[in-house]
Short mmCIF file of C-alpha atoms (C1' of nucleotides) in Angstrom, two decimals:
data_model
loop_
_atom_site.label_atom_id
_atom_site.label_comp_id
_atom_site.label_asym_id
_atom_site.label_seq_id
_atom_site.Cartn_x
_atom_site.Cartn_y
_atom_site.Cartn_z
CA UNK D 1 20.35 -53.08 43.71
CA UNK D 2 18.18 -50.44 45.34
CA UNK D 3 14.46 -49.93 45.48
CA UNK D 4 14.78 -46.19 45.35
CA UNK D 5 13.93 -44.32 42.20
CA UNK D 6 17.15 -43.53 40.40
CA UNK D 7 17.38 -39.91 39.27
CA UNK D 8 20.14 -38.45 37.12
CA UNK D 9 20.68 -34.71 37.29
CA UNK D 10 22.38 -33.49 34.13
CA UNK D 11 23.39 -29.86 34.43
CA UNK D 12 26.72 -28.11 34.08
CA UNK D 13 26.10 -25.83 37.04
CA UNK D 14 27.18 -27.52 40.28
CA UNK D 15 25.14 -25.08 42.34
CA UNK D 16 22.03 -25.88 40.45
CA UNK D 17 22.58 -29.61 40.69
CA UNK D 18 22.72 -29.21 44.43
CA UNK D 19 19.57 -27.11 44.47
CA UNK D 20 17.64 -29.75 42.57
CA UNK D 21 19.15 -32.50 44.64
CA UNK D 22 17.95 -30.63 47.71
CA UNK D 23 14.48 -30.30 46.27
CA UNK D 24 14.41 -34.02 45.59
CA UNK D 25 15.06 -34.85 49.23
CA UNK D 26 11.92 -32.91 50.08
CA UNK D 27 9.68 -35.06 47.92
CA UNK D 28 7.61 -37.90 49.27
CA UNK D 29 9.58 -40.47 47.33
CA UNK D 30 12.81 -42.23 48.15
CA UNK D 31 15.28 -41.30 45.48
CA UNK D 32 18.90 -41.95 44.76
CA UNK D 33 20.67 -39.18 42.86
CA UNK D 34 23.42 -39.34 40.25
CA UNK D 35 24.92 -36.31 38.61
CA UNK D 36 26.44 -35.46 35.26
CA UNK D 37 27.86 -32.23 33.93
CA UNK D 38 27.93 -32.91 30.20
CA UNK D 39 26.00 -34.78 27.57
CA UNK D 40 28.83 -37.25 27.32
CA UNK D 41 28.83 -38.13 31.00
CA UNK D 42 25.04 -38.28 30.94
CA UNK D 43 25.00 -40.88 28.20
CA UNK D 44 27.77 -42.75 29.96
CA UNK D 45 25.81 -42.91 33.20
CA UNK D 46 22.70 -44.02 31.29
CA UNK D 47 24.68 -46.84 29.76
CA UNK D 48 25.45 -48.11 33.24
CA UNK D 49 21.72 -48.68 33.62
CA UNK D 50 19.13 -48.34 36.40
CA UNK D 51 18.18 -44.75 35.72
CA UNK D 52 14.45 -44.00 35.94
CA UNK D 53 14.37 -40.26 35.44
CA UNK D 54 16.75 -37.74 33.91
CA UNK D 55 16.51 -34.06 34.79
CA UNK D 56 18.19 -32.52 31.80
CA UNK D 57 19.49 -29.04 31.21
CA UNK D 58 19.33 -28.11 27.55
CA UNK D 59 22.42 -25.93 27.70
CA UNK D 60 25.26 -28.26 28.39
CA UNK D 61 28.75 -28.72 27.01
CA UNK D 62 28.73 -31.31 24.27
CA UNK D 63 25.48 -30.47 22.57
CA UNK D 64 23.41 -27.35 22.82
CA UNK D 65 19.70 -27.24 22.33
CA UNK D 66 17.43 -30.17 21.74
CA UNK D 67 20.03 -32.51 20.28
CA UNK D 68 20.88 -33.97 23.64
CA UNK D 69 17.26 -34.67 24.48
CA UNK D 70 16.57 -36.39 21.18
CA UNK D 71 19.75 -38.40 21.46
CA UNK D 72 18.77 -39.65 24.88
CA UNK D 73 15.24 -40.46 23.75
CA UNK D 74 16.63 -42.33 20.78
CA UNK D 75 19.07 -44.44 22.73
CA UNK D 76 17.05 -44.91 25.92
CA UNK D 77 13.35 -44.73 25.04
CA UNK D 78 12.35 -46.33 28.34
CA UNK D 79 13.95 -43.64 30.50
CA UNK D 80 11.79 -40.66 31.45
CA UNK D 81 13.35 -37.29 30.73
CA UNK D 82 12.29 -33.91 32.07
CA UNK D 83 13.90 -30.75 30.77
CA UNK D 84 15.20 -28.13 33.19
CA UNK D 85 16.17 -24.89 31.55
CA UNK D 86 16.50 -21.15 31.90
CA UNK D 87 15.04 -20.65 28.44
CA UNK D 88 11.35 -19.93 28.76
CA UNK D 89 10.53 -19.35 25.13
CA UNK D 90 7.36 -21.04 23.98
CA UNK D 91 8.86 -22.49 20.88
CA UNK D 92 11.28 -24.58 22.83
CA UNK D 93 8.54 -25.82 25.13
CA UNK D 94 6.53 -27.14 22.22
CA UNK D 95 9.58 -28.86 20.82
CA UNK D 96 10.47 -30.41 24.14
CA UNK D 97 6.93 -31.66 24.50
CA UNK D 98 6.76 -33.20 21.05
CA UNK D 99 10.21 -34.70 21.50
CA UNK D 100 8.73 -36.92 24.17
CA UNK D 101 9.92 -35.31 27.36
CA UNK D 102 7.88 -35.99 30.47
CA UNK D 103 8.08 -32.45 31.68
CA UNK D 104 9.51 -28.96 31.39
CA UNK D 105 10.78 -27.16 34.47
CA UNK D 106 11.75 -23.49 34.15
CA UNK D 107 14.63 -22.62 36.42
CA UNK D 108 12.65 -19.67 37.66
CA UNK D 109 10.14 -21.91 39.46
CA UNK D 110 9.54 -21.40 43.15
CA UNK D 111 11.07 -24.13 45.26
CA UNK D 112 7.76 -25.45 46.54
CA UNK D 113 6.39 -25.65 43.01
CA UNK D 114 9.52 -27.47 41.96
CA UNK D 115 9.10 -30.01 44.73
CA UNK D 116 5.49 -30.74 43.83
CA UNK D 117 6.38 -30.95 40.15
CA UNK D 118 9.16 -33.41 40.93
CA UNK D 119 6.77 -35.39 43.11
CA UNK D 120 4.52 -35.81 40.12
CA UNK D 121 7.35 -36.63 37.73
CA UNK D 122 8.63 -39.35 40.05
CA UNK D 123 5.18 -40.92 39.85
CA UNK D 124 5.21 -40.59 36.08
CA UNK D 125 2.90 -37.59 35.89
CA UNK D 126 3.84 -35.13 33.12
CA UNK D 127 4.48 -31.56 34.13
CA UNK D 128 4.29 -28.56 31.85
CA UNK D 129 3.94 -24.97 33.01
CA UNK D 130 0.89 -23.07 31.84
CA UNK D 131 0.83 -19.70 30.23
CA UNK D 132 3.72 -20.22 27.86
CA UNK D 133 3.04 -19.62 24.21
CA UNK D 134 2.60 -22.76 22.21
CA UNK D 135 4.92 -22.96 19.26
CA UNK D 136 3.38 -23.77 15.93
CA UNK D 137 5.74 -25.84 13.85
CA UNK D 138 6.63 -28.17 16.67
CA UNK D 139 6.01 -31.40 14.80
CA UNK D 140 8.15 -30.44 11.82
CA UNK D 141 10.77 -29.04 14.14
CA UNK D 142 11.08 -32.26 16.05
CA UNK D 143 11.26 -34.32 12.90
CA UNK D 144 14.08 -32.08 11.72
CA UNK D 145 15.95 -32.35 14.98
CA UNK D 146 15.49 -36.09 15.05
CA UNK D 147 17.29 -36.25 11.73
CA UNK D 148 19.99 -33.90 12.93
CA UNK D 149 20.61 -36.23 15.85
CA UNK D 150 21.67 -38.98 13.43
CA UNK D 151 24.66 -36.92 12.28
CA UNK D 152 28.05 -37.92 13.58
CA UNK D 153 30.03 -35.30 15.54
CA UNK D 154 32.24 -34.48 12.60
CA UNK D 155 29.25 -34.19 10.33
CA UNK D 156 27.66 -31.77 12.78
CA UNK D 157 30.82 -29.69 12.68
CA UNK D 158 30.75 -29.64 8.91
CA UNK D 159 27.10 -28.65 8.94
CA UNK D 160 27.77 -25.76 11.30
CA UNK D 161 30.41 -24.42 8.94
CA UNK D 162 28.17 -24.86 5.93
CA UNK D 163 25.62 -22.72 7.75
CA UNK D 164 28.21 -19.97 8.01
CA UNK D 165 28.54 -19.94 4.24
CA UNK D 166 31.95 -21.63 4.17
CA UNK D 167 33.22 -23.26 1.01
CA UNK D 168 34.24 -26.90 1.15
CA UNK D 169 37.81 -25.73 0.81
CA UNK D 170 37.47 -23.47 3.84
CA UNK D 171 35.81 -26.19 5.87
CA UNK D 172 38.65 -28.53 5.01
CA UNK D 173 41.18 -26.00 6.26
CA UNK D 174 39.18 -25.33 9.41
CA UNK D 175 38.89 -29.02 10.31
CA UNK D 176 42.35 -29.84 9.00
CA UNK D 177 41.23 -32.51 6.54
CA UNK D 178 41.24 -32.74 2.76
CA UNK D 179 38.50 -31.23 0.67
CA UNK D 180 37.52 -34.67 -0.61
CA UNK D 181 36.83 -35.71 2.95
CA UNK D 182 34.59 -32.73 3.43
CA UNK D 183 32.71 -33.64 0.29
CA UNK D 184 32.16 -37.13 1.64
CA UNK D 185 30.71 -35.70 4.83
CA UNK D 186 28.57 -33.25 2.92
CA UNK D 187 27.04 -35.95 0.75
CA UNK D 188 26.34 -38.06 3.80
CA UNK D 189 24.71 -35.12 5.55
CA UNK D 190 22.42 -34.58 2.57
CA UNK D 191 21.46 -38.24 2.57
CA UNK D 192 20.64 -38.24 6.28
CA UNK D 193 18.70 -35.00 6.22
CA UNK D 194 16.97 -35.90 2.98
CA UNK D 195 18.01 -32.74 1.16
CA UNK D 196 20.12 -32.03 -1.87
CA UNK D 197 22.13 -28.87 -1.42
CA UNK D 198 24.06 -26.91 1.17
CA UNK D 199 21.67 -24.02 1.37
CA UNK D 200 18.94 -26.33 2.62
CA UNK D 201 21.47 -27.74 5.03
CA UNK D 202 22.16 -24.26 6.36
CA UNK D 203 18.46 -23.69 7.00
CA UNK D 204 18.23 -27.05 8.72
CA UNK D 205 21.01 -26.08 11.07
CA UNK D 206 18.91 -23.19 12.33
CA UNK D 207 17.04 -25.61 14.55
CA UNK D 208 20.18 -26.11 16.59
CA UNK D 209 21.10 -22.50 17.09
CA UNK D 210 17.93 -20.45 17.28
CA UNK D 211 16.93 -21.52 20.84
CA UNK D 212 19.27 -18.80 22.10
CA UNK T 1 -0.19 25.48 4.54
CA UNK T 2 -1.24 24.67 8.08
CA UNK T 3 0.45 25.25 11.41
CA UNK T 4 -0.81 21.97 12.82
CA UNK T 5 1.54 19.07 13.24
CA UNK T 6 1.04 16.70 10.33
CA UNK T 7 0.64 13.08 11.40
CA UNK T 8 0.45 10.11 9.05
CA UNK T 9 -1.16 6.94 10.37
CA UNK T 10 0.05 3.93 8.42
CA UNK T 11 -1.88 0.80 9.34
CA UNK T 12 -3.90 -1.65 7.31
CA UNK T 13 -6.63 -1.89 9.92
CA UNK T 14 -9.22 0.88 9.42
CA UNK T 15 -10.57 0.39 12.93
CA UNK T 16 -7.18 0.88 14.42
CA UNK T 17 -6.48 3.93 12.35
CA UNK T 18 -9.63 5.45 13.77
CA UNK T 19 -8.68 4.50 17.29
CA UNK T 20 -5.34 6.21 17.00
CA UNK T 21 -6.88 9.17 15.26
CA UNK T 22 -9.28 9.45 18.18
CA UNK T 23 -6.43 9.28 20.64
CA UNK T 24 -4.67 12.07 18.77
CA UNK T 25 -7.62 14.43 19.18
CA UNK T 26 -7.27 13.99 22.92
CA UNK T 27 -3.72 15.25 22.99
CA UNK T 28 -2.77 18.79 23.88
CA UNK T 29 -1.46 19.50 20.42
CA UNK T 30 -3.21 20.58 17.28
CA UNK T 31 -2.72 17.85 14.71
CA UNK T 32 -3.82 17.14 11.20
CA UNK T 33 -4.13 13.46 10.35
CA UNK T 34 -3.48 11.61 7.09
CA UNK T 35 -3.93 7.90 6.67
CA UNK T 36 -2.34 5.12 4.62
CA UNK T 37 -3.06 1.41 4.46
CA UNK T 38 0.05 0.09 2.76
CA UNK T 39 3.73 0.81 2.54
CA UNK T 40 3.25 2.05 -0.98
CA UNK T 41 0.61 4.62 -0.07
CA UNK T 42 2.69 5.64 2.93
CA UNK T 43 5.70 6.45 0.80
CA UNK T 44 3.46 8.21 -1.68
CA UNK T 45 1.98 10.44 1.01
CA UNK T 46 5.46 11.16 2.35
CA UNK T 47 6.52 12.25 -1.09
CA UNK T 48 3.77 14.87 -1.06
CA UNK T 49 5.61 16.44 1.84
CA UNK T 50 4.66 18.21 5.08
CA UNK T 51 4.57 15.11 7.28
CA UNK T 52 6.10 15.55 10.72
CA UNK T 53 5.36 12.19 12.33
CA UNK T 54 4.51 8.75 10.99
CA UNK T 55 2.77 6.18 13.18
CA UNK T 56 3.77 3.00 11.43
CA UNK T 57 2.44 -0.52 11.74
CA UNK T 58 5.14 -3.06 10.98
CA UNK T 59 2.74 -5.59 9.53
CA UNK T 60 1.42 -4.01 6.41
CA UNK T 61 0.84 -5.17 2.86
CA UNK T 62 3.84 -4.38 0.72
CA UNK T 63 6.61 -5.11 3.14
CA UNK T 64 6.52 -7.09 6.34
CA UNK T 65 8.80 -6.54 9.25
CA UNK T 66 11.38 -3.84 9.55
CA UNK T 67 11.91 -3.28 5.86
CA UNK T 68 9.27 -0.58 5.69
CA UNK T 69 10.70 1.32 8.60
CA UNK T 70 14.22 1.25 7.19
CA UNK T 71 12.96 2.30 3.80
CA UNK T 72 11.16 5.31 5.24
CA UNK T 73 14.15 6.28 7.35
CA UNK T 74 16.38 6.00 4.30
CA UNK T 75 14.24 8.14 2.05
CA UNK T 76 12.93 10.62 4.62
CA UNK T 77 15.50 10.96 7.39
CA UNK T 78 13.94 14.18 8.66
CA UNK T 79 10.54 12.63 9.35
CA UNK T 80 9.97 11.17 12.81
CA UNK T 81 8.64 7.63 12.84
CA UNK T 82 7.06 5.73 15.71
CA UNK T 83 6.24 2.07 15.36
CA UNK T 84 2.83 0.78 16.36
CA UNK T 85 2.59 -2.97 16.45
CA UNK T 86 0.96 -6.02 17.98
CA UNK T 87 4.32 -7.76 18.14
CA UNK T 88 5.76 -7.28 21.59
CA UNK T 89 8.88 -9.37 21.24
CA UNK T 90 11.98 -7.77 22.66
CA UNK T 91 14.12 -8.46 19.68
CA UNK T 92 11.95 -6.37 17.45
CA UNK T 93 11.94 -3.52 19.94
CA UNK T 94 15.71 -3.38 19.95
CA UNK T 95 15.79 -3.39 16.19
CA UNK T 96 13.17 -0.68 15.94
CA UNK T 97 15.15 1.42 18.39
CA UNK T 98 18.43 1.02 16.60
CA UNK T 99 16.75 1.66 13.27
CA UNK T 100 16.14 5.20 14.42
CA UNK T 101 12.46 5.14 15.32
CA UNK T 102 11.31 7.78 17.78
CA UNK T 103 9.10 5.35 19.66
CA UNK T 104 7.48 1.96 19.96
CA UNK T 105 3.80 1.70 20.85
CA UNK T 106 2.39 -1.76 21.63
CA UNK T 107 -1.20 -2.06 20.48
CA UNK T 108 -2.08 -3.40 23.88
CA UNK T 109 -1.48 -0.02 25.54
CA UNK T 110 -4.23 1.53 27.57
CA UNK T 111 -5.83 4.50 25.84
CA UNK T 112 -4.69 7.03 28.41
CA UNK T 113 -1.12 5.77 28.18
CA UNK T 114 -1.35 5.98 24.43
CA UNK T 115 -2.49 9.59 24.62
CA UNK T 116 0.33 10.60 26.90
CA UNK T 117 2.83 8.74 24.76
CA UNK T 118 1.56 10.51 21.66
CA UNK T 119 1.73 13.82 23.50
CA UNK T 120 5.38 13.21 24.06
CA UNK T 121 6.04 12.03 20.53
CA UNK T 122 4.42 15.15 19.07
CA UNK T 123 6.87 17.18 21.09
CA UNK T 124 9.73 15.03 19.87
CA UNK T 125 10.14 13.00 23.05
CA UNK T 126 11.07 9.35 22.42
CA UNK T 127 8.78 6.73 23.87
CA UNK T 128 9.73 3.14 24.57
CA UNK T 129 7.84 0.83 26.90
CA UNK T 130 9.76 -0.62 29.82
CA UNK T 131 10.04 -4.22 30.80
CA UNK T 132 10.56 -5.65 27.34
CA UNK T 133 13.64 -7.76 26.91
CA UNK T 134 16.42 -6.03 25.10
CA UNK T 135 17.65 -7.93 22.08
CA UNK T 136 21.37 -8.47 21.82
CA UNK T 137 22.47 -8.35 18.22
CA UNK T 138 20.42 -5.28 17.43
CA UNK T 139 23.19 -3.32 15.78
CA UNK T 140 24.20 -6.09 13.43
CA UNK T 141 20.57 -6.90 12.75
CA UNK T 142 19.80 -3.38 11.70
CA UNK T 143 22.87 -3.19 9.52
CA UNK T 144 21.71 -6.38 7.81
CA UNK T 145 18.19 -5.14 7.31
CA UNK T 146 19.47 -1.85 5.99
CA UNK T 147 21.25 -3.76 3.28
CA UNK T 148 18.24 -5.93 2.59
CA UNK T 149 16.20 -2.79 2.07
CA UNK T 150 18.34 -1.91 -0.93
CA UNK T 151 17.19 -4.99 -2.81
CA UNK T 152 14.66 -4.51 -5.57
CA UNK T 153 11.35 -6.40 -5.26
CA UNK T 154 12.38 -9.05 -7.75
CA UNK T 155 15.70 -9.47 -6.00
CA UNK T 156 13.88 -9.98 -2.72
CA UNK T 157 11.78 -12.68 -4.35
CA UNK T 158 14.88 -14.40 -5.65
CA UNK T 159 16.46 -14.20 -2.23
CA UNK T 160 13.43 -15.77 -0.59
CA UNK T 161 13.63 -18.71 -2.98
CA UNK T 162 17.36 -19.08 -2.43
CA UNK T 163 16.61 -19.35 1.26
CA UNK T 164 14.35 -22.29 0.51
CA UNK T 165 17.23 -24.10 -1.11
CA UNK T 166 16.00 -23.67 -4.67
CA UNK T 167 18.37 -24.07 -7.59
CA UNK T 168 18.70 -21.18 -10.01
CA UNK T 169 16.84 -23.33 -12.51
CA UNK T 170 13.93 -23.78 -10.11
CA UNK T 171 13.85 -20.10 -9.26
CA UNK T 172 13.73 -19.30 -12.96
CA UNK T 173 10.74 -21.60 -13.41
CA UNK T 174 9.00 -20.18 -10.33
CA UNK T 175 9.39 -16.56 -11.46
CA UNK T 176 8.92 -17.42 -15.12
CA UNK T 177 12.20 -15.96 -16.32
CA UNK T 178 15.37 -17.48 -17.81
CA UNK T 179 18.07 -18.92 -15.62
CA UNK T 180 20.52 -16.32 -16.86
CA UNK T 181 18.23 -13.63 -15.50
CA UNK T 182 18.19 -15.31 -12.14
CA UNK T 183 21.97 -15.43 -12.17
CA UNK T 184 22.09 -11.72 -12.81
CA UNK T 185 19.84 -11.07 -9.84
CA UNK T 186 21.85 -13.42 -7.66
CA UNK T 187 25.12 -11.68 -8.44
CA UNK T 188 23.55 -8.31 -7.74
CA UNK T 189 22.16 -9.57 -4.43
CA UNK T 190 25.62 -10.74 -3.39
CA UNK T 191 27.10 -7.39 -4.29
CA UNK T 192 24.50 -5.48 -2.30
CA UNK T 193 24.67 -7.70 0.76
CA UNK T 194 28.45 -7.93 0.58
CA UNK T 195 28.55 -11.72 0.55
CA UNK T 196 29.77 -14.28 -1.92
CA UNK T 197 27.53 -17.32 -1.97
CA UNK T 198 23.90 -18.34 -1.74
CA UNK T 199 24.20 -20.04 1.60
CA UNK T 200 25.18 -16.77 3.24
CA UNK T 201 22.29 -15.18 1.40
CA UNK T 202 19.91 -17.71 2.90
CA UNK T 203 21.13 -16.88 6.39
CA UNK T 204 20.74 -13.19 5.65
CA UNK T 205 17.15 -13.71 4.64
CA UNK T 206 16.38 -14.97 8.14
CA UNK T 207 16.18 -11.38 9.32
CA UNK T 208 13.05 -10.87 7.24
CA UNK T 209 11.17 -13.95 8.31
CA UNK T 210 12.01 -14.65 11.93
CA UNK T 211 10.07 -11.70 13.49
CA UNK T 212 6.94 -13.85 13.22
"C1'" DA L 1 13.69 14.13 -24.84
"C1'" DT L 2 16.85 11.99 -22.13
"C1'" DT L 3 18.22 9.87 -18.12
"C1'" DC L 4 17.77 6.34 -14.67
"C1'" DG L 5 16.40 2.23 -12.36
"C1'" DC L 6 14.67 -2.19 -13.02
"C1'" DC L 7 14.01 -6.33 -15.51
"C1'" DT L 8 15.15 -9.15 -19.01
"C1'" DC L 9 18.46 -12.19 -21.72
"C1'" DC L 10 22.81 -13.64 -23.91
"C1'" DT L 11 27.78 -15.90 -24.38
"C1'" DA L 12 31.72 -17.65 -22.32
"C1'" DC L 13 34.46 -19.32 -18.75
"C1'" DG L 14 36.60 -20.92 -14.31
"C1'" DG L 15 35.69 -22.67 -10.13
"C1'" DA L 16 32.80 -24.99 -6.77
"C1'" DA L 17 29.49 -28.37 -5.68
"C1'" DG L 18 27.85 -32.82 -5.61
"C1'" DT L 19 27.78 -38.00 -6.92
"C1'" DA L 20 29.68 -42.60 -7.54
"C1'" DG L 21 32.58 -46.02 -6.04
"C1'" DG L 22 36.36 -47.71 -3.87
"C1'" DA L 23 39.78 -48.11 -0.12
"C1'" DG L 24 42.67 -48.00 4.20
"C1'" DA L 25 42.97 -47.07 9.34
"C1'" DC L 26 41.33 -46.99 13.91
"C1'" DG L 27 38.51 -48.27 18.04
"C1'" DG L 28 34.75 -50.40 20.39
"C1'" DG L 29 31.75 -54.12 20.91
"C1'" DT L 30 30.17 -59.23 20.40
"C1'" DA J 1 38.83 -62.72 15.74
"C1'" DC J 2 35.55 -60.21 13.55
"C1'" DC J 3 32.19 -56.74 12.52
"C1'" DC J 4 30.77 -52.11 12.47
"C1'" DG J 5 30.80 -47.30 12.69
"C1'" DT J 6 33.55 -43.41 11.91
"C1'" DC J 7 36.98 -40.83 9.72
"C1'" DT J 8 40.04 -40.36 6.30
"C1'" DC J 9 41.39 -39.95 1.25
"C1'" DC J 10 41.34 -40.92 -3.71
"C1'" DT J 11 39.83 -40.60 -8.96
"C1'" DA J 12 36.57 -39.37 -12.31
"C1'" DC J 13 32.69 -37.16 -13.88
"C1'" DT J 14 28.48 -34.11 -14.21
"C1'" DT J 15 26.11 -30.35 -12.87
"C1'" DC J 16 25.59 -26.04 -10.77
"C1'" DC J 17 27.34 -21.63 -9.26
"C1'" DG J 18 29.02 -17.27 -9.92
"C1'" DT J 19 31.43 -13.56 -12.64
"C1'" DA J 20 32.29 -10.64 -16.59
"C1'" DG J 21 30.54 -7.89 -20.00
"C1'" DG J 22 27.33 -6.61 -23.05
"C1'" DA J 23 22.56 -5.51 -24.69
"C1'" DG J 24 17.54 -4.29 -25.33
"C1'" DG J 25 12.94 -2.87 -23.41
"C1'" DC J 26 10.11 -0.33 -20.38
"C1'" DG J 27 8.17 3.11 -17.23
"C1'" DA J 28 8.87 6.98 -14.22
"C1'" DA J 29 10.97 11.17 -13.28
"C1'" DT J 30 13.29 15.69 -14.70
#
DNA sequence: ATTCGCCTCCTACGGAAGTAGGAGACGGGT
DNA sequence: ACCCGTCTCCTACTTCCGTAGGAGGCGAAT
């Protein structure tokens, strides 16, 4: 279709999408911009093909934290993804890095820095800010999150309630299904996460909620 | 006995105890210094009486994190405590504040700043550094840690193993006691923390391990 | 000398958790 | 038309959890 580089901006803040879009026009590369405001619409646009680079906000409706990133990397390994986020904690940076993102752009960056970073990203050059603390457990973290990404939406809901200490009975009431159904989900969660009780599941779920 | 202000330096680093002791001699107040290198010896010295101010390191043998602070505040509410630590994370600061500490002294402080801060503390003036992020959940956190502080050592061990997803049977093997004993501890833990299952207990335990 | 906190262990029981295996319904994709 | 993933629900069974209530030993404090 086009010879431009296709960029998808995935962020739930319209203002910020415009700001990044603006920055992209100042790069030395011809780009064509698509936008998405949720993980769902992001995946949908990716399915339509032709995307070269995704600029992804980690805090979006549909899936908080790293789940979205991993999901995209799983389903579209050939698409470059750079994370754009307000969260500047070092732990997240390490996770993003190990999860295979091409770059990490703090929202606090100066515009000119952003432009030059984008310039590099469009040419396939990784970009990571310096000076941020390196997390330690990044490899284990990413492995954990990769497993979490295999859970179906309903299973993720069940897991979240397990992590709040809910009984199967309470979870059933909350999700308006039978307790036997919950048990089915629970067993499947254990199988996917390679664990054998709900307390371990609760700890696992931490990975999705800690990043503030 | 003496009319000096009695200061107890509780830190497991001898060098640092000396540094603080040195800083104290440069203040405008007459002080008498005691030292302790563990939570146990700190509490012991407090029991002997006459302490006006404790300069407490949060990372000491015997009890990591905020547990030591809460314990001291519980047993000796009339003694002023200022926390001295290498950990500069905002979350900890908020917790320390809400836990009733008189001040928070980062180990990275310049000597002259330290002296003036100590001068204030000796006169009962609170000291908290500026520019550190305020944690959000501080009140709930402190309430949680206050409850955790009521656990006996063995109960804390059991809790830590629960948080790793261990079965009662495994915990029994690990601590070399019978499973029935573990069950007794578990029930008591639930009563003290005001919860009703081990998954909630595991989440509770996070407060003791997250602060790095 | 007695009290108190902590740790240990027991029986007995009801309820919850977790597994195994099967089954029907729906929707999307090939 | 068919497969596949997801969600739903079921029975039956074992194991684990958690509570209740009691009991003995031990060390520290009063």
